[in-house]
Every structure is written in C-alpha cells, then in structure tokens.
Coordinates of C-alpha atoms in Angstrom, one line a residue:
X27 CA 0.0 0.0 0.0
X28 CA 3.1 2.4 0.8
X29 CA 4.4 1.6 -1.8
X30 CA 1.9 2.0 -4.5
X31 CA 1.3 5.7 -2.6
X32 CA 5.0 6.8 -3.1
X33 CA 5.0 5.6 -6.6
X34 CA 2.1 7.2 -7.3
X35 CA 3.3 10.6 -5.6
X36 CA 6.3 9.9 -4.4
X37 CA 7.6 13.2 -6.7
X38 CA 4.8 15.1 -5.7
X39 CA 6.1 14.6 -2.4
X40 CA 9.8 15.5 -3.2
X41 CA 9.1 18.2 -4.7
X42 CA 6.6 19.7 -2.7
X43 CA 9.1 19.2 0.3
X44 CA 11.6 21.1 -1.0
X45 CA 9.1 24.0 -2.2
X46 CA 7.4 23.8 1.7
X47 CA 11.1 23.8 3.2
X48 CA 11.7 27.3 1.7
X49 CA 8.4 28.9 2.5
X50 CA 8.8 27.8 6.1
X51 CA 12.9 29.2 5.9
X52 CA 11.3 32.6 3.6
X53 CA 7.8 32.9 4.9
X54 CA 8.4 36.9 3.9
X55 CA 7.1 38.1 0.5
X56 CA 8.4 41.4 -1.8
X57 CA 6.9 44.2 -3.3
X58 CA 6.5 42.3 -6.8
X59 CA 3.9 39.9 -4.5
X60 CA 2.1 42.8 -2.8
X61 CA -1.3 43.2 -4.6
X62 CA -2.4 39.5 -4.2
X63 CA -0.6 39.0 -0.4
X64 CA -2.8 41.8 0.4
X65 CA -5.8 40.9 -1.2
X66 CA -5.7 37.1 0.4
X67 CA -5.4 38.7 3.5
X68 CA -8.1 41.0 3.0
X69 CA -10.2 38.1 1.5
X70 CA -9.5 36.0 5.0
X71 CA -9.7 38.9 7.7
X72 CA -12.2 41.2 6.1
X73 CA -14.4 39.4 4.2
X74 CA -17.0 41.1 2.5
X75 CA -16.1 44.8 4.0
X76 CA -14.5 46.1 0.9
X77 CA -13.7 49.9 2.3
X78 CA -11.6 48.4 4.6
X79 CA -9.2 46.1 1.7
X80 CA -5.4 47.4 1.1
X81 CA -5.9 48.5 -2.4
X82 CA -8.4 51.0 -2.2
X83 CA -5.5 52.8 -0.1
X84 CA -2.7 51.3 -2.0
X85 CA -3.6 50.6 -5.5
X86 CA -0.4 50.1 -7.3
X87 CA 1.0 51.5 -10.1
X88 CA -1.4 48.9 -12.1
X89 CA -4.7 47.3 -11.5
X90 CA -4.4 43.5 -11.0
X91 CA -7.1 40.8 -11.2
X92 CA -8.7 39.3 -8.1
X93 CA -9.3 35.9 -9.4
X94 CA -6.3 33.9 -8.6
X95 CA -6.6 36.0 -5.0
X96 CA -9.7 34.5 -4.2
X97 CA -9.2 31.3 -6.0
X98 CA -6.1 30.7 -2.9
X99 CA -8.5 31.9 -0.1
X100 CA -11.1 29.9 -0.9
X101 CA -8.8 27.4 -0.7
X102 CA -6.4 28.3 2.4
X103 CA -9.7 29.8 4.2
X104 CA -10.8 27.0 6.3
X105 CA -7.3 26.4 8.3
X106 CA -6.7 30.2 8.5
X107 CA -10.3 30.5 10.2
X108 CA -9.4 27.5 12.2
X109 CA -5.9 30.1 13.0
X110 CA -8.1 33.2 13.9
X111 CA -10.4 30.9 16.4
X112 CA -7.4 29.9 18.1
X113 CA -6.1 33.7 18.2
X114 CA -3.0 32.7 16.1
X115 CA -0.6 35.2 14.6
X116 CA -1.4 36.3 11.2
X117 CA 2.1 35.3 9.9
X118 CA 1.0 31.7 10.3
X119 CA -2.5 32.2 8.0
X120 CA 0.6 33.9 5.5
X121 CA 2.1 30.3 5.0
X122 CA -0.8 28.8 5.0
X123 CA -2.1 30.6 1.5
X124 CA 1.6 30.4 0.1
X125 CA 1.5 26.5 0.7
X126 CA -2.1 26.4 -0.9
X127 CA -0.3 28.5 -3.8
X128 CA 2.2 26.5 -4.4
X129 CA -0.1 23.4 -4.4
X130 CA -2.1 24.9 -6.9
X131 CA 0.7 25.0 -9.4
X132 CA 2.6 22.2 -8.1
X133 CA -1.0 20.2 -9.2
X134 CA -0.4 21.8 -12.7
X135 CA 3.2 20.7 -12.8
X136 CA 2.2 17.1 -11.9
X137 CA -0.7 17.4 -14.4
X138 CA 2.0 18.1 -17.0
X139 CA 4.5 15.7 -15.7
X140 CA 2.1 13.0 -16.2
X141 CA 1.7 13.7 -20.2
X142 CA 5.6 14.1 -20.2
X143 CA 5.7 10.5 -18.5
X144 CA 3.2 9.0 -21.1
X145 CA 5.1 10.9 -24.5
X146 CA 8.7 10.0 -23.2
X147 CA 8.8 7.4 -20.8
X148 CA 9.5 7.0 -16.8
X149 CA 13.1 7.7 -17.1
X150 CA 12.5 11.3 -18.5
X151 CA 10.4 12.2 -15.8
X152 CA 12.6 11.1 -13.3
X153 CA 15.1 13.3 -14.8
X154 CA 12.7 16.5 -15.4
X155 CA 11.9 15.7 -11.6
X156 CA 15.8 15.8 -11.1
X157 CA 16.2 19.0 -12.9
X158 CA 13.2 20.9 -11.6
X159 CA 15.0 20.3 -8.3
X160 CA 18.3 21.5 -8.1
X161 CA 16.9 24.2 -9.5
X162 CA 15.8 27.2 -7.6
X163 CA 13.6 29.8 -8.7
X164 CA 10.8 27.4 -10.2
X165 CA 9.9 25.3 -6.6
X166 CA 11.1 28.8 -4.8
X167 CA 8.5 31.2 -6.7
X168 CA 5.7 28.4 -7.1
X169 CA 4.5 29.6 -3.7
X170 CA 4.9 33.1 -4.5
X171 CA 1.5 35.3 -5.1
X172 CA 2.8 37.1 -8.3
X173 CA 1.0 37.2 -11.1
X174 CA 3.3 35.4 -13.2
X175 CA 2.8 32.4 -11.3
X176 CA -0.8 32.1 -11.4
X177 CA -0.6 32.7 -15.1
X178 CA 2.3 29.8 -15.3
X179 CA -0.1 27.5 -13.5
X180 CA -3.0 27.5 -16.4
X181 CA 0.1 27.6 -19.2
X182 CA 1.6 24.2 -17.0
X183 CA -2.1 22.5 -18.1
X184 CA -1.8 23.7 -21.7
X185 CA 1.5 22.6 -22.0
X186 CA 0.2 19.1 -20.8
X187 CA -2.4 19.3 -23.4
X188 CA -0.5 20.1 -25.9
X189 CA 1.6 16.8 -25.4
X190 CA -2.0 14.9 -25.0
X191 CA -2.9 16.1 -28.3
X192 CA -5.8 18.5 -27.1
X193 CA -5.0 21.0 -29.1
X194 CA -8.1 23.4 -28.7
X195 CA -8.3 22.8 -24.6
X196 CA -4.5 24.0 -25.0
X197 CA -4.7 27.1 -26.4
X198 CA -8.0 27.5 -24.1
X199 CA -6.1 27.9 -21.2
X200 CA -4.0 30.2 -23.0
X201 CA -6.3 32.3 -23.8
X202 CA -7.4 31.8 -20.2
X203 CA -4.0 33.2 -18.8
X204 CA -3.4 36.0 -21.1
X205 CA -7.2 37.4 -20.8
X206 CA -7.2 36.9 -16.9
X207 CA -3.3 36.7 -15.2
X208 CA -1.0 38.0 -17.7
X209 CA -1.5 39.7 -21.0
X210 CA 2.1 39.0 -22.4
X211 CA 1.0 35.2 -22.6
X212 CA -0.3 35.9 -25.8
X213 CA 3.8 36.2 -27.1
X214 CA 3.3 32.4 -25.9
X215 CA -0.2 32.0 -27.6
X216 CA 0.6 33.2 -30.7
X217 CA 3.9 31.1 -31.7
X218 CA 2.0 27.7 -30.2
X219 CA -1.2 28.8 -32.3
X220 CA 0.7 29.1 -35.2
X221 CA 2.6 26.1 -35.1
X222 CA -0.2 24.2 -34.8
X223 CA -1.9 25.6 -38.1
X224 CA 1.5 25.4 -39.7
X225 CA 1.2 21.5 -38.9
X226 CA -2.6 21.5 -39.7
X227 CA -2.6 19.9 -36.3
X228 CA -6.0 22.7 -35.7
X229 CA -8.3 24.0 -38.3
X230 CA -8.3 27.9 -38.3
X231 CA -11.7 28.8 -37.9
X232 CA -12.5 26.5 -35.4
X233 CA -9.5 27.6 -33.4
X234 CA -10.6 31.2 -34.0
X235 CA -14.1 30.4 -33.0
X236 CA -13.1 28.2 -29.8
X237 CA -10.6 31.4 -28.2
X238 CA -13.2 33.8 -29.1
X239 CA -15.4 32.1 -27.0
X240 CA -12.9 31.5 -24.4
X241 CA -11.8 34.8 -24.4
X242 CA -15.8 36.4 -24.6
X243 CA -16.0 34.3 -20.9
X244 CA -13.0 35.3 -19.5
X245 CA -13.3 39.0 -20.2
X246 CA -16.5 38.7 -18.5
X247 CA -15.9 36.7 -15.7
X248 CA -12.4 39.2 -15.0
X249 CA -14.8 42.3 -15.1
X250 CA -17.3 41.2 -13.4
X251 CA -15.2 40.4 -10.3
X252 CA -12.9 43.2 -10.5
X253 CA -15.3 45.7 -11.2
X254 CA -16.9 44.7 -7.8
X255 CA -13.7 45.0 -6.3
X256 CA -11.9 48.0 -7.8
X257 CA -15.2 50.1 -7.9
X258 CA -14.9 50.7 -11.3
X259 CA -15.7 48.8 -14.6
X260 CA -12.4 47.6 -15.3
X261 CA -10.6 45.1 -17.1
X262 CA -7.0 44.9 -15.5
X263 CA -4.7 42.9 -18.1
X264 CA -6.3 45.1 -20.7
X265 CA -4.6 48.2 -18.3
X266 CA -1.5 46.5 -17.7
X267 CA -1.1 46.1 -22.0
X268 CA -1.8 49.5 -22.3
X269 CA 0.5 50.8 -20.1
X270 CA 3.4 48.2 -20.4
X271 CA 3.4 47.6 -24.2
X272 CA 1.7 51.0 -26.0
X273 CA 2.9 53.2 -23.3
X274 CA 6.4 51.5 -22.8
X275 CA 5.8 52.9 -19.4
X276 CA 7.4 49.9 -17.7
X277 CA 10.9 50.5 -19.0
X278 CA 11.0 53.2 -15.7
X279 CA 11.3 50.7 -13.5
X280 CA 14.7 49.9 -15.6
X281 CA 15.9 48.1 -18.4
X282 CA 18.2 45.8 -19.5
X283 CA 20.0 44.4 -23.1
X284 CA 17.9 42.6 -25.7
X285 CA 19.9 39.3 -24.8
X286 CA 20.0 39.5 -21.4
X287 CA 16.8 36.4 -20.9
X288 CA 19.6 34.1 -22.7
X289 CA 22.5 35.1 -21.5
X290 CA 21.5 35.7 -17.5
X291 CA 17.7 34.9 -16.9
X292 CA 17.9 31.4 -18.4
X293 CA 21.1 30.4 -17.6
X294 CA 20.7 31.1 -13.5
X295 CA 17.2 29.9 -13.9
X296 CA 18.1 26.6 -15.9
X297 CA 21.2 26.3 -14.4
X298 CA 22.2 22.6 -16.2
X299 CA 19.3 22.2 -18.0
X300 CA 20.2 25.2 -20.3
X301 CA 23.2 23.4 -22.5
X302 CA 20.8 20.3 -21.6
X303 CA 17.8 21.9 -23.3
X304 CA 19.7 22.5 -26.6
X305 CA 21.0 18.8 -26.8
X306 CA 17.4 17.6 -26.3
X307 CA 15.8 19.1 -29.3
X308 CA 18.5 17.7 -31.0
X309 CA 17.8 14.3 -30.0
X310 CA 14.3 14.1 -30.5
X311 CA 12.4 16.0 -32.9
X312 CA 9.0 15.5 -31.1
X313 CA 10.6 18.5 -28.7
X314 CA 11.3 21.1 -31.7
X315 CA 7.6 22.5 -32.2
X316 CA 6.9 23.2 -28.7
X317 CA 10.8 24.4 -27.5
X318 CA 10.7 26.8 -31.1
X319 CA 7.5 28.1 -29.9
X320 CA 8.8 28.8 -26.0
X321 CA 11.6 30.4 -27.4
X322 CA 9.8 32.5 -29.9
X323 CA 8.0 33.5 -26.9
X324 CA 11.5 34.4 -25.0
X325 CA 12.2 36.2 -28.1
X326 CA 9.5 37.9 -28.4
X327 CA 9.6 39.3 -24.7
X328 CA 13.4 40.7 -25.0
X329 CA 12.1 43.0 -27.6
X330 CA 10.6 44.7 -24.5
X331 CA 13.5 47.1 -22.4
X332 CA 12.2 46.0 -18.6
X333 CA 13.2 42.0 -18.0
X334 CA 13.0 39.9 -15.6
X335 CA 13.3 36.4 -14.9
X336 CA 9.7 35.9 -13.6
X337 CA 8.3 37.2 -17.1
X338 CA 9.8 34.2 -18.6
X339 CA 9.0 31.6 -15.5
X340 CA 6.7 29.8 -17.8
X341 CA 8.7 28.4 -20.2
X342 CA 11.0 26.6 -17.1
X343 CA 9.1 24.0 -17.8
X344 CA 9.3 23.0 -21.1
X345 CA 13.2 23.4 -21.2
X346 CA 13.7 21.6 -18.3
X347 CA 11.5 18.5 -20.4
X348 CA 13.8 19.2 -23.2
X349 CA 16.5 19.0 -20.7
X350 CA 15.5 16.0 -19.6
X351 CA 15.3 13.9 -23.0
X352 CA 18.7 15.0 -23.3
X353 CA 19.9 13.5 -20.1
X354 CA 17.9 10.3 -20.2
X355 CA 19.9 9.7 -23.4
X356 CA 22.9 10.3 -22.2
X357 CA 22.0 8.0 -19.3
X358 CA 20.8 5.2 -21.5
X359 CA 24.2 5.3 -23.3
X360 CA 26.7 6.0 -20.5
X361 CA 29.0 2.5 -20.6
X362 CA 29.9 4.0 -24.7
X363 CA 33.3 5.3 -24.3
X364 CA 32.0 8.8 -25.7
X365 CA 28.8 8.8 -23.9
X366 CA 30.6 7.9 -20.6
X367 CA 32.8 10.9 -20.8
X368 CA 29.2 13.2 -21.7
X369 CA 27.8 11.4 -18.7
X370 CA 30.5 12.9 -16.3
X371 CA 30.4 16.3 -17.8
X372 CA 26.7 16.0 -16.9
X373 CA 27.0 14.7 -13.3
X374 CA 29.4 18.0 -12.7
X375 CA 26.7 19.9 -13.8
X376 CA 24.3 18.8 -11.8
X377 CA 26.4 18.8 -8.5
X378 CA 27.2 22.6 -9.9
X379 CA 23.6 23.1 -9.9
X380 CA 22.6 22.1 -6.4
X381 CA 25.5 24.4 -5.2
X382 CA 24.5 26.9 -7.0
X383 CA 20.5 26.4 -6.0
X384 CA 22.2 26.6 -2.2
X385 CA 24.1 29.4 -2.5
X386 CA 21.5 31.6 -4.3
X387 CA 18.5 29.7 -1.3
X388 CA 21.2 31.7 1.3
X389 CA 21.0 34.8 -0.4
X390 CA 17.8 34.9 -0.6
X391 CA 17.0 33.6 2.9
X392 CA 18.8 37.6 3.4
X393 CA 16.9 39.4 1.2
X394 CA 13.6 40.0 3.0
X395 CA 15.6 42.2 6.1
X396 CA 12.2 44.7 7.1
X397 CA 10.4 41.1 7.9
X398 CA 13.1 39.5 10.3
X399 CA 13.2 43.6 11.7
X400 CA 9.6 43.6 12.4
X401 CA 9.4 40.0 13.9
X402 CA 12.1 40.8 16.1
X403 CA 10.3 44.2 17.4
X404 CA 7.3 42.0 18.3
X405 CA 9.5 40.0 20.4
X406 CA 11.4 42.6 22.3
X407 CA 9.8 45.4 22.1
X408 CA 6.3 45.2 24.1
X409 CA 5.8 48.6 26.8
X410 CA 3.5 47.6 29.6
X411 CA 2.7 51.3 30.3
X412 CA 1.8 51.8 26.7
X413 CA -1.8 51.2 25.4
X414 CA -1.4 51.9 21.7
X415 CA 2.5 51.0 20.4
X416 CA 2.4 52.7 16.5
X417 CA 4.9 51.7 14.4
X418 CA 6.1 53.6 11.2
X419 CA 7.1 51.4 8.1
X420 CA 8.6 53.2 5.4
X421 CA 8.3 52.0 1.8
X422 CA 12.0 50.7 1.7
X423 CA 11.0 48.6 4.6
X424 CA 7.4 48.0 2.8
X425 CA 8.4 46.4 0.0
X426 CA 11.1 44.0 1.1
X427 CA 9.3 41.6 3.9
X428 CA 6.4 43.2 5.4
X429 CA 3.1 42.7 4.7
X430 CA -0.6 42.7 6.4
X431 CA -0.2 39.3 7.4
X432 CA 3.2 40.4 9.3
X433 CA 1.2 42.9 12.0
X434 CA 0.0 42.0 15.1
X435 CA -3.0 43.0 17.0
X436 CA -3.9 45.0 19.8
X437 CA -1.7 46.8 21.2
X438 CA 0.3 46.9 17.6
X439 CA -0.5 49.9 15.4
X440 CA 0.9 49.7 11.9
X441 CA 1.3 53.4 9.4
X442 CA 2.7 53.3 6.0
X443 CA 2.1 57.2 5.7
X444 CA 4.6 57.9 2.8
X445 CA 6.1 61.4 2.2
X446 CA 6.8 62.0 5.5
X447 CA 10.6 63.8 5.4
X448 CA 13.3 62.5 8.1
X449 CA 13.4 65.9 10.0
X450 CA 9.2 66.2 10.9
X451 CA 9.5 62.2 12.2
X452 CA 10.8 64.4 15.4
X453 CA 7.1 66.0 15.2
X454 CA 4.9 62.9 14.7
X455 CA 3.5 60.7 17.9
X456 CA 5.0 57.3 16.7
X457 CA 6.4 54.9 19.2
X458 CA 8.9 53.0 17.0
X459 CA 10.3 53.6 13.1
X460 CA 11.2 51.0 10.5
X461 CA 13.4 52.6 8.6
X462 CA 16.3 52.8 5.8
X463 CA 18.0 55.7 7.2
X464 CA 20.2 54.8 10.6
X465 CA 19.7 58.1 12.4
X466 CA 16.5 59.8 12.4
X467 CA 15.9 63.0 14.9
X468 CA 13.8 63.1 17.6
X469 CA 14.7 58.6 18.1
X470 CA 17.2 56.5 18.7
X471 CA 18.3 53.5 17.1
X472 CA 17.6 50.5 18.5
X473 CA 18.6 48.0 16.5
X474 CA 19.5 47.1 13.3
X475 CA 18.7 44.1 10.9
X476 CA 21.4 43.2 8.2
X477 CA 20.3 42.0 4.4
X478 CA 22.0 40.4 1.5
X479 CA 24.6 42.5 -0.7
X480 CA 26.4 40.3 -2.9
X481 CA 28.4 36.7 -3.2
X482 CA 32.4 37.2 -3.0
X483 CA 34.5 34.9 -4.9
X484 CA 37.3 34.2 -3.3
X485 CA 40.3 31.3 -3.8
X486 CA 40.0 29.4 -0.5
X487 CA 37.7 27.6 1.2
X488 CA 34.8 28.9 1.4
X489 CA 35.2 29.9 -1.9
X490 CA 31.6 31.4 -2.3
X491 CA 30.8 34.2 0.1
X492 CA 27.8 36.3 1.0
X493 CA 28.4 39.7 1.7
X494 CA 25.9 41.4 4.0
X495 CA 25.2 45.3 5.3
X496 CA 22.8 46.9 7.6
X497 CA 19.6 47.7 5.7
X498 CA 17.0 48.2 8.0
X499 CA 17.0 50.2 11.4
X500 CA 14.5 49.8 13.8
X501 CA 14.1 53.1 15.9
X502 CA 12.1 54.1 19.0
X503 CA 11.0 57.5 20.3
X504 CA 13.4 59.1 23.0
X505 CA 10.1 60.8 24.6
X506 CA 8.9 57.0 25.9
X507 CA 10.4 56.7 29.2
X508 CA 9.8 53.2 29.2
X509 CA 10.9 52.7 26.3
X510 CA 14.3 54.5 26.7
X511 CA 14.8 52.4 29.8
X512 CA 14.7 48.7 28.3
X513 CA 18.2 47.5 27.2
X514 CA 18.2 47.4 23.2
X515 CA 21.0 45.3 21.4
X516 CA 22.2 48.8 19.6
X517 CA 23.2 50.2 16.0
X518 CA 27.0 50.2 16.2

C-alpha cells in the first residue's frame, strides 16, 4: 500500500518538500507579490467589508485581477479561520495561503509531468523531476502570489495538453492566462497557435471560434469580479497592456539588453538544464515544435527594455523536459566510451547546480531584512505602560518583507504614511520607526537588521561568500520613558 502511494506521488512529495522547506525558511514576501498577499489577507480577515481592503488605499502603479486572490482563499480559508479561532498570529495564516499556492501549481506541474511520462517514458520524468529540483527559482517562486505564477499554472495544463494532443483545450487555457493573469501570454499563444496551423494539427476557424469564445468568458468573468472589487468597470490585463506595451511605461522601473533572458535569466534559472535543453531538441524531434515556440516566446519578450526572470518563468518547464530527454539519453548510453565521458560532464553539472541552488536559497534567505526587523520588534519590544504602540514602516522597509499578514493585534499599530521627510518624524506621535536611514531626529536607534549585498568569490575555502550590510534600522522614540529604559541590542 506504501508503496503504491510513493509511486504514485512519491515526486509530488519530493518536490513539494523542497518548495514547503523554503516557504517555512522565507515565509516573507516582496513588493513584486504585494497586490495578491494583500488581497488574500483582506479576503480571510475582512471578508465582504470592501472599504476596509489594502488596495483602495494602495492601489499600485497597475490594476491586478482578483481571481487567482480568491481562488487561494477559498482554498487556504478553512485552516486560516481555524488560525483566527485559536487567536494565532497572522504570519502563520501567510504560510498557509503560500503552501495552498504553491499546491495549486505544483498540481499543474504534476498534471503536466504525467503527459511528459506517457510521451517519453519513466526515465525522463525522473530526470525532469531531477532537474526541476536542483533548481531554484521554479519550486522557490511556485508559492509566491505574483501574477506570473498564477498565469504559469494555467500555461503548465496547456502545456500538458499540448503533449495529449488537445489541441483546442491547449490554447484555451492560453487564452485563459493572457485574458485573466497576464496579458504577455499571448507572445506564448501566438507562436503555439501558429505552429499548430503550420502543422494542420487545428483547423483555423474553429481555433478562432473556440478562443473567441474562451476569451468572450473570460473577459466577463475578469470584469465582473474586478469591477466589484476596484469600484470601477475595469478590465485589468487590458490596463497592464496598455500601459506596459503602448505606453512603454514599464521601461522606468529599468531596463536591460535585448539578450539579457539568454544570457543571464535562463542560464541562472536553468542552471544545467540550459546546455541540456539545446542537446534535447536535438535528440528528439518530437521537442522542436513546442521548444521553437517557447523560445519564440523568449524572443519575443526581450524586444521589451524592462526584463526579468519571472516574465519568462513559464517556459522553465518546457526546457527543463527538453533538458530531460537530453539526459535520459545520455544516461541510457553512458557504458559508450564517448557517452561515458558526456555522462561525467553532466554529473558535474548537476552537482554545480545544487550548489548553486544553495548558495542563491542563502541569499535569498537575506533578502527580506524589514520582515526579520519587524518579527524581532514584536518579540522585544512590548511597553507595559503603553496602550497603543504605533509603528512607522517606510516604503523601503514595505516592499522588502512586510506585509498585512506580518502585523500584530492590539496593542500593535501599523502606518505606512509615505512622504513623511526625516526631520518632521521628530514631530509625529510614533512609538517605533522602520526605517532605511540609521539616524533619524527626535529617536534613537535600536537595533539594526542586516540583508544580503552580494556573493564574494574568493580562492579558498569557502570559496563562495555572501556579503551582508545593515539595511533596515528599527528606531524608538526618545520621549517613551519606558521605552528608553529597556536595554536594546544597539546600532553600532
């Protein structure tokens, strides 16, 4: 009975270990997750009171959908009202809807693993199990509430359709994403779509008929809830488009080279999947349509200045099956003299991998310093003479680690009153500040909470180094007696 369980999951298990091992290690979440963090917590904790959600206050540079936000509460809501009953902290209702994220898409990725496993055999889905592994970003973003992921959840099911030849349910789900999560899907959509024509693997006008269909419902069923939500009739990806591809307004937020997807984005993100990938498609030509049209879809993206890796999270998977073929090849002919020597250039690249995958799970265990700052001022930093204890979170601090489900209650107060300059903190009531700047007038610094920089290279043991700096600074206000008199660990 075990036994038929573990072969049954036994790599939904291994892989959903390793993707719950770092949201308990990283339970903290960034800016780029902010709108659908806060709306699951506003879904949980407030319900149907609308004034009182985050984004009516907040709203973002863009509009984003509600869907996939309410899809995960639904979802994550009967433990996290089980969590309120019991008086929990709301940081424990925060993993609760990342691990009901990130089994959401893990489902997807099993879905698609499966039609990989009945297309290529057993031993390439060990090894696209392998892969997906020692990799990082995939199992450590799957639990993340961006809207890239949602969207790579419903392109994981097309993907798996594609490969069990339903064509039209494929480029449903496609249509799906683009309409509801993502807009820039339809750089995938298009390249798919028209390799399947090319093939005369769909007939055109039933293709066109079936995604305008699709795409009538979605655009419905995406204004009609976010309408309710935003107050306004709206249709969010249709915003985002406008403003990321006819405006070119999302270059502000930076830019980099029109190669920089293959020559940084993949490479960290396959790691030794990516010179995998290329041998694959040369080894089986079942792989070419679908890899051409992923990286038509990679091309297509680095025409646009801002990148980065998340944009192109979607096609992970199908270089990694690619990836895969390649390997379980190389396996299957490793006692050849040639292939032997191939097999040990591929065993060092998979050891490379997982130290790699290590090293960059280290830095970012570092990179969410305003959440470790504010968990460690819950701890310590409690006034018995004070009835109200405010605390002042800056938008540096915002934006890397705190969120909604990071306060406390009563007697916790929580403002994220931006604007406010360093010299009139001095004339505002707040009882602590958590803040970028290390000395602010009118408080002293308390304590200080140190963040990732960068990894040193260096030609001894250890030869990889992470490099760390004070980022945050926790301050408290020097008119609180009480507060003045508790011992604090200190700045310097």
């Amino acid at each position: 009975m075990a036994s038929k369980f573990l072969q049954l999951y036994g790599y939904d298990l291994f892989l959903g270990s390793i993707a719950l091992f770092y949201v308990l290690m990283v339970p903290y979440t960034k800016v780029e997750e902010s709108f659908n963090i806060q709306a699951m917590h506003d879904f949980l904790y407030h319900r149907h009171h609308l004034d009182n959600y985050d984004h009516l206050d907040f709203p973002g540079v863009v509009p984003r959908t509600f869907i996939g936000a309410l899809l995960v509460s639904i979802l994550a809501s009967p433990i996290a009202l089980a969590m309120q009953l019991l008086k929990l902290p709301k940081i424990y209702s925060l993993i609760i809807v990342r691990l009901a994220l990130g089994c959401i898409i893990l489902s997807t990725l099993r879905f698609f693993r499966i039609q990989v496993r009945s297309k290529f055999g057993c031993q390439v889905e060990a090894f696209f199990v392998i892969l997906t592994a020692i990799q990082f970003h995939l199992l450590f973003y799957c639990s993340r509430a961006l809207p890239n992921i949602l969207a790579m959840g419903v392109v994981s099911l097309a993907y798996g359709h594609w490969l069990k030849g339903s064509f039209y349910t494929s480029l449903n789900y496609l249509v799906f994403a683009t309409i509801v999560f993502r807009c820039d899907t339809v750089l995938l959509l298009c390249p798919l779509g028209l390799e399947l024509l090319l093939t005369k693997s769909i007939s055109f006008w039933k293709a066109l008929m079936c995604c305008t269909v699709t795409a009538l419902v979605c655009i419905g069923l995406t204004v009609l809830v976010d309408s309710i939500m935003w107050k306004r009739l709206l249709w969010p990806e249709f915003e985002v488009f406008w403003f990321n591809s006819v405006l070119n307004r999302s270059s502000e937020w930076g830019t980099h080279s029109v190669h920089w997807y293959f020559t940084s984005a993949l490479p960290r993100s396959l790691l030794a999947a990516y010179p995998l990938f290329v041998f694959g498609v040369l080894l089986d030509r079942r792989l070419l349509p679908l890899v051409l049209s992923v990286l038509s879809f990679v091309v297509l993206y680095s025409k646009l200045p801002h990148k980065e890796l998340r944009f192109i999270i979607s096609s992970v998977p199908i270089f990694n099956l690619s990836a895969a073929v390649a390997a379980s090849r190389i396996y299957n002919n490793r006692k050849k003299s040639f292939w032997k020597f191939v097999n040990l250039i591929m065993l060092g690249l998979l050891l490379i991998s997982l130290g790699c995958t290590i090293v960059t799970f280290m830095a970012s265990y570092e990179n969410y310093p305003s959440g470790y700052a504010l968990k460690e001022l819950h701890q310590i930093g409690r006034l018995d003479k004070t009835s109200e204890l405010w605390v002042h979170i800056d938008p540096f601090s915002a934006i890397n680690g705190i969120s909604l489900f990071c306060e406390n209650e009563l007697p916790w107060r929580y403002s994220k009153e931006e604007g406010i300059a360093l010299e009139e903190f001095g004339q505002r009531n707040f009882t602590y500040l958590i803040n970028e700047h290390s000395a602010i007038d009118g408080y002293k610094c308390l304590f200080k909470v140190n963040g990732f920089s960068k990894i040193h290279i260096q030609p001894r043991f250890p030869p990889v180094l992470l490099v760390k700096e004070p980022l945050v600074y926790i301050h408290g206000n020097i008119e609180n007696e009480e507060l003045m008199l508790k011992h604090w660990p200190g700045c310097s």
